[in-house]
């Protein structure tokens, strides 16, 4: 019985961690999208740039750099991850 409870708890923790990783990646893509828009790219191109992150077409270095830029943007604007994602969606983010 204790073993079953342990497995259930382990699965729940794994699901929470997985959701957290997904949300973090979405935040980074949204911040990248906003940075691309601020740099003058149209929304469809900014979405294409953001969509490459965390795929086989990207590199761990590029993903890490995008994460640093996303954290800096969040701190600069005083926004949470959810607020950055919401702002990006309001401007056409599809991620």
Short mmCIF file of the C-alpha atoms (twelve columns), coordinates in Angstrom:
data_MODEL
# 
_entry.id   MODEL 
# 
loop_
_atom_site.group_PDB 
_atom_site.id 
_atom_site.type_symbol 
_atom_site.label_atom_id 
_atom_site.label_alt_id 
_atom_site.label_comp_id 
_atom_site.label_asym_id 
_atom_site.label_seq_id 
_atom_site.Cartn_x 
_atom_site.Cartn_y 
_atom_site.Cartn_z 
_atom_site.pdbx_PDB_model_num 
ATOM 1  C CA . UNK A 1  0.000  0.000  0.000   1 
ATOM 2  C CA . UNK A 2  2.785  2.406  0.874   1 
ATOM 3  C CA . UNK A 3  4.500  1.571  -2.406  1 
ATOM 4  C CA . UNK A 4  1.368  2.502  -4.385  1 
ATOM 5  C CA . UNK A 5  1.096  5.824  -2.553  1 
ATOM 6  C CA . UNK A 6  4.753  6.490  -3.281  1 
ATOM 7  C CA . UNK A 7  4.208  5.807  -7.003  1 
ATOM 8  C CA . UNK A 8  1.161  8.075  -7.121  1 
ATOM 9  C CA . UNK A 9  3.098  10.857 -5.389  1 
ATOM 10 C CA . UNK A 10 6.015  10.361 -7.772  1 
ATOM 11 C CA . UNK A 11 3.727  10.626 -10.810 1 
ATOM 12 C CA . UNK A 12 2.109  13.788 -9.439  1 
ATOM 13 C CA . UNK A 13 5.497  15.402 -8.833  1 
ATOM 14 C CA . UNK A 14 6.604  14.453 -12.348 1 
ATOM 15 C CA . UNK A 15 3.464  16.049 -13.822 1 
ATOM 16 C CA . UNK A 16 4.023  19.272 -11.879 1 
ATOM 17 C CA . UNK A 17 7.650  19.443 -12.999 1 
ATOM 18 C CA . UNK A 18 6.684  18.768 -16.611 1 
ATOM 19 C CA . UNK A 19 4.035  21.513 -16.542 1 
ATOM 20 C CA . UNK A 20 6.537  23.924 -15.008 1 
ATOM 21 C CA . UNK A 21 9.061  23.224 -17.761 1 
ATOM 22 C CA . UNK A 22 6.401  23.742 -20.442 1 
ATOM 23 C CA . UNK A 23 5.331  27.041 -18.876 1 
ATOM 24 C CA . UNK A 24 8.950  28.192 -18.647 1 
ATOM 25 C CA . UNK A 25 9.593  27.401 -22.289 1 
ATOM 26 C CA . UNK A 26 6.406  29.170 -23.315 1 
ATOM 27 C CA . UNK A 27 7.511  32.229 -21.327 1 
ATOM 28 C CA . UNK A 28 10.882 32.244 -23.102 1 
ATOM 29 C CA . UNK A 29 9.236  31.906 -26.508 1 
ATOM 30 C CA . UNK A 30 6.781  34.721 -25.664 1 
ATOM 31 C CA . UNK A 31 9.594  37.031 -24.538 1 
ATOM 32 C CA . UNK A 32 11.542 36.199 -27.698 1 
ATOM 33 C CA . UNK A 33 8.460  36.990 -29.764 1 
ATOM 34 C CA . UNK A 34 8.091  40.379 -28.046 1 
ATOM 35 C CA . UNK A 35 11.790 41.160 -28.493 1 
ATOM 36 C CA . UNK A 36 11.547 40.341 -32.187 1 
ATOM 37 C CA . UNK A 37 8.491  42.607 -32.544 1 
ATOM 38 C CA . UNK A 38 10.323 45.389 -30.710 1 
ATOM 39 C CA . UNK A 39 13.176 44.895 -33.172 1 
ATOM 40 C CA . UNK A 40 10.870 45.597 -36.107 1 
ATOM 41 C CA . UNK A 41 9.907  42.116 -37.289 1 
ATOM 42 C CA . UNK A 42 6.308  41.446 -38.294 1 
ATOM 43 C CA . UNK A 43 4.301  39.075 -36.085 1 
ATOM 44 C CA . UNK A 44 4.530  36.083 -38.430 1 
ATOM 45 C CA . UNK A 45 8.338  36.302 -38.525 1 
ATOM 46 C CA . UNK A 46 8.564  36.831 -34.757 1 
ATOM 47 C CA . UNK A 47 6.411  33.724 -34.250 1 
ATOM 48 C CA . UNK A 48 8.697  31.751 -36.565 1 
ATOM 49 C CA . UNK A 49 11.802 32.809 -34.625 1 
ATOM 50 C CA . UNK A 50 10.183 31.950 -31.279 1 
ATOM 51 C CA . UNK A 51 8.895  28.603 -32.552 1 
ATOM 52 C CA . UNK A 52 12.428 27.374 -33.271 1 
ATOM 53 C CA . UNK A 53 13.468 27.557 -29.619 1 
ATOM 54 C CA . UNK A 54 13.709 24.219 -27.792 1 
ATOM 55 C CA . UNK A 55 13.476 22.215 -31.004 1 
ATOM 56 C CA . UNK A 56 16.052 20.256 -32.954 1 
ATOM 57 C CA . UNK A 57 16.679 23.355 -35.075 1 
ATOM 58 C CA . UNK A 58 17.873 25.294 -32.034 1 
ATOM 59 C CA . UNK A 59 20.943 24.753 -29.883 1 
ATOM 60 C CA . UNK A 60 21.259 24.589 -26.100 1 
ATOM 61 C CA . UNK A 61 23.337 27.772 -26.255 1 
ATOM 62 C CA . UNK A 62 20.660 29.635 -28.200 1 
ATOM 63 C CA . UNK A 63 17.968 28.377 -25.817 1 
ATOM 64 C CA . UNK A 64 20.005 29.489 -22.788 1 
ATOM 65 C CA . UNK A 65 20.648 32.898 -24.336 1 
ATOM 66 C CA . UNK A 66 16.929 33.317 -25.031 1 
ATOM 67 C CA . UNK A 67 16.216 32.392 -21.394 1 
ATOM 68 C CA . UNK A 68 18.620 35.077 -20.172 1 
ATOM 69 C CA . UNK A 69 16.992 37.664 -22.398 1 
ATOM 70 C CA . UNK A 70 13.525 36.594 -21.212 1 
ATOM 71 C CA . UNK A 71 14.503 36.940 -17.543 1 
ATOM 72 C CA . UNK A 72 16.007 40.364 -18.230 1 
ATOM 73 C CA . UNK A 73 12.876 41.494 -20.069 1 
ATOM 74 C CA . UNK A 74 10.667 40.255 -17.250 1 
ATOM 75 C CA . UNK A 75 12.738 42.110 -14.649 1 
ATOM 76 C CA . UNK A 76 12.954 45.267 -16.762 1 
ATOM 77 C CA . UNK A 77 9.196  45.464 -17.230 1 
ATOM 78 C CA . UNK A 78 8.313  44.096 -13.793 1 
ATOM 79 C CA . UNK A 79 6.194  41.346 -15.304 1 
ATOM 80 C CA . UNK A 80 5.616  37.755 -14.249 1 
ATOM 81 C CA . UNK A 81 5.877  34.898 -16.709 1 
ATOM 82 C CA . UNK A 82 2.097  34.870 -17.127 1 
ATOM 83 C CA . UNK A 83 2.047  38.611 -17.805 1 
ATOM 84 C CA . UNK A 84 4.741  38.308 -20.474 1 
ATOM 85 C CA . UNK A 85 2.823  35.483 -22.135 1 
ATOM 86 C CA . UNK A 86 -0.415 37.491 -21.988 1 
ATOM 87 C CA . UNK A 87 1.249  40.570 -23.479 1 
ATOM 88 C CA . UNK A 88 2.690  38.456 -26.272 1 
ATOM 89 C CA . UNK A 89 -0.669 36.823 -27.006 1 
ATOM 90 C CA . UNK A 90 -2.284 40.244 -27.191 1 
ATOM 91 C CA . UNK A 91 0.205  41.126 -29.928 1 
ATOM 92 C CA . UNK A 92 -0.223 37.922 -31.939 1 
ATOM 93 C CA . UNK A 93 1.937  35.281 -30.213 1 
ATOM 94 C CA . UNK A 94 0.882  31.804 -31.285 1 
ATOM 95 C CA . UNK A 95 3.105  29.711 -29.015 1 
# 
